[in-house]
CSV table of C-alpha atoms in Angstrom, one decimal:
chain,number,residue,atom,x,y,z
A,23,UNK,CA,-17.6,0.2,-12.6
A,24,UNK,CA,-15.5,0.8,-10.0
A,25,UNK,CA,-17.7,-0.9,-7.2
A,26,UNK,CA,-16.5,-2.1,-3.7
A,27,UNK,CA,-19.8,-2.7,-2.2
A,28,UNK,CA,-19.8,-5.3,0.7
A,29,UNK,CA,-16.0,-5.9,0.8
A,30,UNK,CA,-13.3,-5.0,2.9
A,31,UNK,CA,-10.1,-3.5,2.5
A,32,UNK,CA,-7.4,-2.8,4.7
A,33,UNK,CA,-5.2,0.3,4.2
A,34,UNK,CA,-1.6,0.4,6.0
A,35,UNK,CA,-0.5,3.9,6.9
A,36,UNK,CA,-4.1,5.2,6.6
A,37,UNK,CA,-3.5,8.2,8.7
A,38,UNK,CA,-2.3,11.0,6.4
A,39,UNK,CA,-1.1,11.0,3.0
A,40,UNK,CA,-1.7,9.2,0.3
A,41,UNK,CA,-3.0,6.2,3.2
A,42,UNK,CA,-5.6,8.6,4.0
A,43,UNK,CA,-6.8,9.4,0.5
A,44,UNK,CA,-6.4,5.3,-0.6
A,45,UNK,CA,-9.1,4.9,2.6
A,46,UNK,CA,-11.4,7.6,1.2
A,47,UNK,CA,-11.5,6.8,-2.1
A,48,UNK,CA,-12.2,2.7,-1.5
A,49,UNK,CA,-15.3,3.7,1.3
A,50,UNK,CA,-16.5,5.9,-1.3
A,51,UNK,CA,-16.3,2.9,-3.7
A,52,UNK,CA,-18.7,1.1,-1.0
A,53,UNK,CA,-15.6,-0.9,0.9
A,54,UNK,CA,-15.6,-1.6,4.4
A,55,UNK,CA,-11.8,-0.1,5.4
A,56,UNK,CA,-9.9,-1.2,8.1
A,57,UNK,CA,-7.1,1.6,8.8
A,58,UNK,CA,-4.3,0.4,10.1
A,59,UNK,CA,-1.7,2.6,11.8
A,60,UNK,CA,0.2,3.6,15.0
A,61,UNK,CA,-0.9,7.4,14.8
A,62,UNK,CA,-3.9,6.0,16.2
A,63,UNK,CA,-5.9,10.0,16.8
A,64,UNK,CA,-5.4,10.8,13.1
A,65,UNK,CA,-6.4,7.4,11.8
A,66,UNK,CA,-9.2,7.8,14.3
A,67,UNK,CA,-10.0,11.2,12.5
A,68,UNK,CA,-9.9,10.1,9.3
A,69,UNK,CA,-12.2,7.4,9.7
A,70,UNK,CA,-14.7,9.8,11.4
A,71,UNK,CA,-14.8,11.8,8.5
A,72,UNK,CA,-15.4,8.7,6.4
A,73,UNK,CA,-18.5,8.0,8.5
A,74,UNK,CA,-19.4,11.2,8.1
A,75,UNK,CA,-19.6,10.7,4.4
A,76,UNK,CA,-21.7,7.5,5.1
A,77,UNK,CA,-19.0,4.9,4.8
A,78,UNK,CA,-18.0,2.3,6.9
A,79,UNK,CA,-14.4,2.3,8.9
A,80,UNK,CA,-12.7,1.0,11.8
A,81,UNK,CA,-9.2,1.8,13.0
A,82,UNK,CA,-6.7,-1.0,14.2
A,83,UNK,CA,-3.8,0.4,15.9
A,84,UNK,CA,-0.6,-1.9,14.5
A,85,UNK,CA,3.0,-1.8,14.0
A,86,UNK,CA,3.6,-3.6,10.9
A,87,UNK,CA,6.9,-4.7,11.3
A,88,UNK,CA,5.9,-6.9,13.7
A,89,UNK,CA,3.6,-10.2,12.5
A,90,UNK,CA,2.1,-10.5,15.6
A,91,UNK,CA,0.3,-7.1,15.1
A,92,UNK,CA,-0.7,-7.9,11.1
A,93,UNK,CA,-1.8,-11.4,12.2
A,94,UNK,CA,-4.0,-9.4,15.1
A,95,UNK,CA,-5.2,-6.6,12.8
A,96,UNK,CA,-6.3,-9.2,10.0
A,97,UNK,CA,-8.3,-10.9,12.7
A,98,UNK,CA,-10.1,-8.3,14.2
A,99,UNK,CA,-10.7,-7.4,10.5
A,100,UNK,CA,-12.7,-10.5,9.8
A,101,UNK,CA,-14.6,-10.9,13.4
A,102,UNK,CA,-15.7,-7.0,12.4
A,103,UNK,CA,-16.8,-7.3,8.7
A,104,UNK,CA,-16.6,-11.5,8.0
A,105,UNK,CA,-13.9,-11.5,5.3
A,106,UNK,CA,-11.0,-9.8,3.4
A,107,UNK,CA,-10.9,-8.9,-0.1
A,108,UNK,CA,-8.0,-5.9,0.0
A,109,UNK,CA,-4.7,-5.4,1.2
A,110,UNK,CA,-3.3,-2.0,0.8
A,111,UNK,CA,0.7,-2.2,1.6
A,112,UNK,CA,0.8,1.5,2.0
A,113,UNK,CA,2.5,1.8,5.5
A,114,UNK,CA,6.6,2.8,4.8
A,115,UNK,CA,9.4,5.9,5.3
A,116,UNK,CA,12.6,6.7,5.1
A,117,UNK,CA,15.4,9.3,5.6
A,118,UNK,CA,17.8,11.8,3.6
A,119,UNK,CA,21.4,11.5,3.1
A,120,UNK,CA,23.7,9.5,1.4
A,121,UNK,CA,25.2,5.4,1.9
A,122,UNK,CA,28.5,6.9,3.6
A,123,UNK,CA,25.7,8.3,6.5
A,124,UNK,CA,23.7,5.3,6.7
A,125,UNK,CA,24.1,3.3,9.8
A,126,UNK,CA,23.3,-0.4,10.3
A,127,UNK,CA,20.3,0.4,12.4
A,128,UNK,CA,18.9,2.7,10.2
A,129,UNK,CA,19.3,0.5,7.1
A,130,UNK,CA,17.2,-2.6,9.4
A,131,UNK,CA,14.4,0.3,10.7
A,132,UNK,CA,13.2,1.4,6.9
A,133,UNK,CA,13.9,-1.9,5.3
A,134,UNK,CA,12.0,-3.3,8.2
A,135,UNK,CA,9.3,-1.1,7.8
A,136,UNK,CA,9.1,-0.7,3.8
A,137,UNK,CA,9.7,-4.5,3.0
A,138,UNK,CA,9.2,-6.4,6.1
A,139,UNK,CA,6.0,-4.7,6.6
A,140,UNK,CA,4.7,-5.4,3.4
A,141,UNK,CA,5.5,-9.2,3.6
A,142,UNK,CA,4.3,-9.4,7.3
A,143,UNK,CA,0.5,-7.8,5.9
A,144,UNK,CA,0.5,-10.5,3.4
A,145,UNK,CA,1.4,-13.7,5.1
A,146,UNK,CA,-1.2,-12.2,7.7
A,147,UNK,CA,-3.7,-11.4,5.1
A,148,UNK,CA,-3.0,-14.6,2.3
A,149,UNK,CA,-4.9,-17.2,3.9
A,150,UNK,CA,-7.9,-15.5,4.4
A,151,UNK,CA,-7.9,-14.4,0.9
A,152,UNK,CA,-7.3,-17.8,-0.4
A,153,UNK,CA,-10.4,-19.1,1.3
A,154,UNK,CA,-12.7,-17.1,-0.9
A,155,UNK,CA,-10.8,-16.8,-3.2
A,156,UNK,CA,-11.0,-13.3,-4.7
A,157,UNK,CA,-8.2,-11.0,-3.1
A,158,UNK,CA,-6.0,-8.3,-4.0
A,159,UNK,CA,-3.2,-6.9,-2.6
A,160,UNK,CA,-1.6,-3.6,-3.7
A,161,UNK,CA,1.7,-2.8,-3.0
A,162,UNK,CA,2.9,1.3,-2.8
A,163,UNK,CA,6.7,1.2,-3.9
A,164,UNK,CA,7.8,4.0,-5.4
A,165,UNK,CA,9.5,5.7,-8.6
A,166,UNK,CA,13.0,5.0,-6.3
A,167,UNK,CA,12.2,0.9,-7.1
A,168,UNK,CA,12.5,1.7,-11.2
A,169,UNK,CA,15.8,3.5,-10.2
A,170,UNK,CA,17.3,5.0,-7.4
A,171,UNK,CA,15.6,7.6,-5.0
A,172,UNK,CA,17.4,11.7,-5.3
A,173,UNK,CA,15.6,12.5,-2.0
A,174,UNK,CA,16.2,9.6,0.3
A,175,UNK,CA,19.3,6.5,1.1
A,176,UNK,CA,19.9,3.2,-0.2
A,177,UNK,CA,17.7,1.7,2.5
A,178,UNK,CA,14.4,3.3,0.7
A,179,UNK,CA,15.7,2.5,-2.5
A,180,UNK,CA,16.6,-1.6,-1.9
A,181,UNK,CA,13.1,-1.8,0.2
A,182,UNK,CA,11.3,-0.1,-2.7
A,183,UNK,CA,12.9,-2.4,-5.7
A,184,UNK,CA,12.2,-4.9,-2.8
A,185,UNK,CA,8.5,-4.2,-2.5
A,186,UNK,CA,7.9,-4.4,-6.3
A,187,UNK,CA,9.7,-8.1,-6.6
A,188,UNK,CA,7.9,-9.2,-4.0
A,189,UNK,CA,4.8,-8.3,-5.8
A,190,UNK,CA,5.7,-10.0,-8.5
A,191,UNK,CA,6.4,-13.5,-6.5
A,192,UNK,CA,3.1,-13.2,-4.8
A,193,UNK,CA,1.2,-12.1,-8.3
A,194,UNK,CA,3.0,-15.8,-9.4
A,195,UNK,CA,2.6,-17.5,-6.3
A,196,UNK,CA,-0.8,-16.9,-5.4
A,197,UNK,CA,-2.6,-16.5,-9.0
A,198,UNK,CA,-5.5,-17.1,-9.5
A,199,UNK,CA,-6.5,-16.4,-6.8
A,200,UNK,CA,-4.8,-13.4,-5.2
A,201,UNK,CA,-3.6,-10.6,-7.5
A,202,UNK,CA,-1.1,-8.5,-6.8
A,203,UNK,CA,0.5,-5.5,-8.4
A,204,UNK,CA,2.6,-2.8,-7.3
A,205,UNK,CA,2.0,1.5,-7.4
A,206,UNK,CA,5.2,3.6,-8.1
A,207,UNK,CA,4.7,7.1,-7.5
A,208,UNK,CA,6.7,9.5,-8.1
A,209,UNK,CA,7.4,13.0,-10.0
A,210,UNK,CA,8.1,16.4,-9.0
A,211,UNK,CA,6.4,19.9,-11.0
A,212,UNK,CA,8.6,19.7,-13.4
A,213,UNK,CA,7.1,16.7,-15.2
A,214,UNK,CA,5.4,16.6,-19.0
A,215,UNK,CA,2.2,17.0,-16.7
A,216,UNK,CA,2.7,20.2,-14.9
A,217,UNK,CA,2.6,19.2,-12.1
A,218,UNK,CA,3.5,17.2,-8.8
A,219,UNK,CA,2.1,14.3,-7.3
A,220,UNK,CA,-0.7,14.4,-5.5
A,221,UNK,CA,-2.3,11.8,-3.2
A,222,UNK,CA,-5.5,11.3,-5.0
A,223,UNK,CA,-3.6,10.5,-8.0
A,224,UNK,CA,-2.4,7.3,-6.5
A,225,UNK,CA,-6.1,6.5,-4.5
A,226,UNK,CA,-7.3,6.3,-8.1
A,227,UNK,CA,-4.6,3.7,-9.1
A,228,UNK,CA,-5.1,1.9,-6.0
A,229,UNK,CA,-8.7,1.7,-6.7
A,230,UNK,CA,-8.3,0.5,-9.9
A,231,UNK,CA,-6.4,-2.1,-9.2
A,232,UNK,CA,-8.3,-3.4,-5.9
A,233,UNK,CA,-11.8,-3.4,-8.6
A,234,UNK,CA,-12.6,-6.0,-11.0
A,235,UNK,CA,-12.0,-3.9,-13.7
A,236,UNK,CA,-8.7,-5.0,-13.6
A,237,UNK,CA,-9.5,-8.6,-13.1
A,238,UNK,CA,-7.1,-9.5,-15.4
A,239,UNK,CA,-3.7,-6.9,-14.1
A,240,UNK,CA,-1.3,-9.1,-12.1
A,241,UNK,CA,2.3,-9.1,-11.2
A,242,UNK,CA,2.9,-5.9,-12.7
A,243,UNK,CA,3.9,-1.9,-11.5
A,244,UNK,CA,1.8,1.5,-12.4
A,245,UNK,CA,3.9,4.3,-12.7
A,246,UNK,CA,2.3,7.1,-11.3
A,247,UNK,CA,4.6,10.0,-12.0
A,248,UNK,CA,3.1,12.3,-14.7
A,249,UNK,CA,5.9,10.6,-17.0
A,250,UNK,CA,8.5,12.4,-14.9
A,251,UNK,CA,11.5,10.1,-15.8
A,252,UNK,CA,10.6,11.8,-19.0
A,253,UNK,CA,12.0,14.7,-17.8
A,254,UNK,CA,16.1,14.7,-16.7
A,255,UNK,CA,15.7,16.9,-13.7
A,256,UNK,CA,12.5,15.5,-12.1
A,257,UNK,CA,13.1,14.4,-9.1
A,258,UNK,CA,11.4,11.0,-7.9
């Protein structure tokens, strides 16, 4: 059912974290995956161990906040494997403290990298999509773009409410397409579950909605918290 055999799917942020497992779990589903990232020795780990499993990667170093370097890694994507089916907008950080902290230039450095990453990977990606006409892009915001983020600044919370209206104009925009949808994760140990987050928790939603199981899920947001807004204390 959940069966990526003979496309391709590139994963921003593929590194570490929940990048890493995203990248896993798709080359386990048969994708080809492109990591994408600037830590270029632990991509480059990450995709040996994928080989080692007998899946198919290649790492791209790119910056995603700058276009020249989506347009480049979407292009060395297709020479490599012919085509693009997946986008994986998983690439994104931020910082502590409150807005009375917050400088100018670290507002533009995570909104650059959280939102204008995520649009530069898509107007990269789009037209290559659109000419078979079968993509899907998946978007990782965050439980801090349903609310407002306890453990970071304003700058992640506006790029993360950011990231999930975006999704929703490209869902409208692009249908049918290109779907697109949006991954919030969030929740700490303290949630109706039991427990925290963990990476492979959001692979499996990511893989989800990059299969055509879900051919019909677009311009919407998965909550991935263990229903932690349940809970007044959890912290997402």
């Amino acid at each position: 059912m959940y069966d990526l055999d003979g496309e391709t799917a590139i994963v921003t942020g593929a590194a570490q974290g929940f990048g890493k497992a995203i990248a896993e779990l798709l080359a386990e589903a048969g994708a080809n995956v492109v990591l994408a990232d600037v830590q270029m020795e632990k991509a480059e780990d990450v995709a040996a161990g994928i080989r080692d499993d007998g899946g198919e990667a290649m790492v791209v170093e790119c910056d995603v906040t700058d276009v020249d370097h989506t347009d480049a890694l979407v292009e060395q994507t297709c020479d490599r494997y012919g085509s693009l089916e997946v986008l994986v907008n998983n690439a994104g950080g931020g910082g502590g403290g409150t807005f009375t902290d917050l400088s100018p230039e670290e507002w533009r450095r995570v909104v650059s990298l959280n939102l204008d990453g995520t649009f530069n990977c898509s107007y990269s990606a789009v037209p290559k999509m659109l000419e078979h006409g079968n993509g899907r892009i998946v978007n990782i915001s965050s439980m801090a773009g349903r609310n407002v983020t306890l453990n970071g600044n304003a700058n992640y919370t506006a790029s993360k409410w950011g990231v999930i209206g975006l999704s929703k104009h490209l869902a409208r925009d692009l249908g049918p397409d290109v779907r697109a949808n949006a991954v919030c994760p969030g929740g700490g140990p303290d949630s109706p579950m039991g427990r925290g987050i963990q990476a492979e928790d959001v692979a499996k939603t990511v893989l989800y909605l990059s299969t055509e199981i879900s051919s019909f899920v677009t311009g919407t947001l998965v909550e991935v918290d263990g229903g932690g807004q349940l809970t007044p204390s959890a912290s997402n």
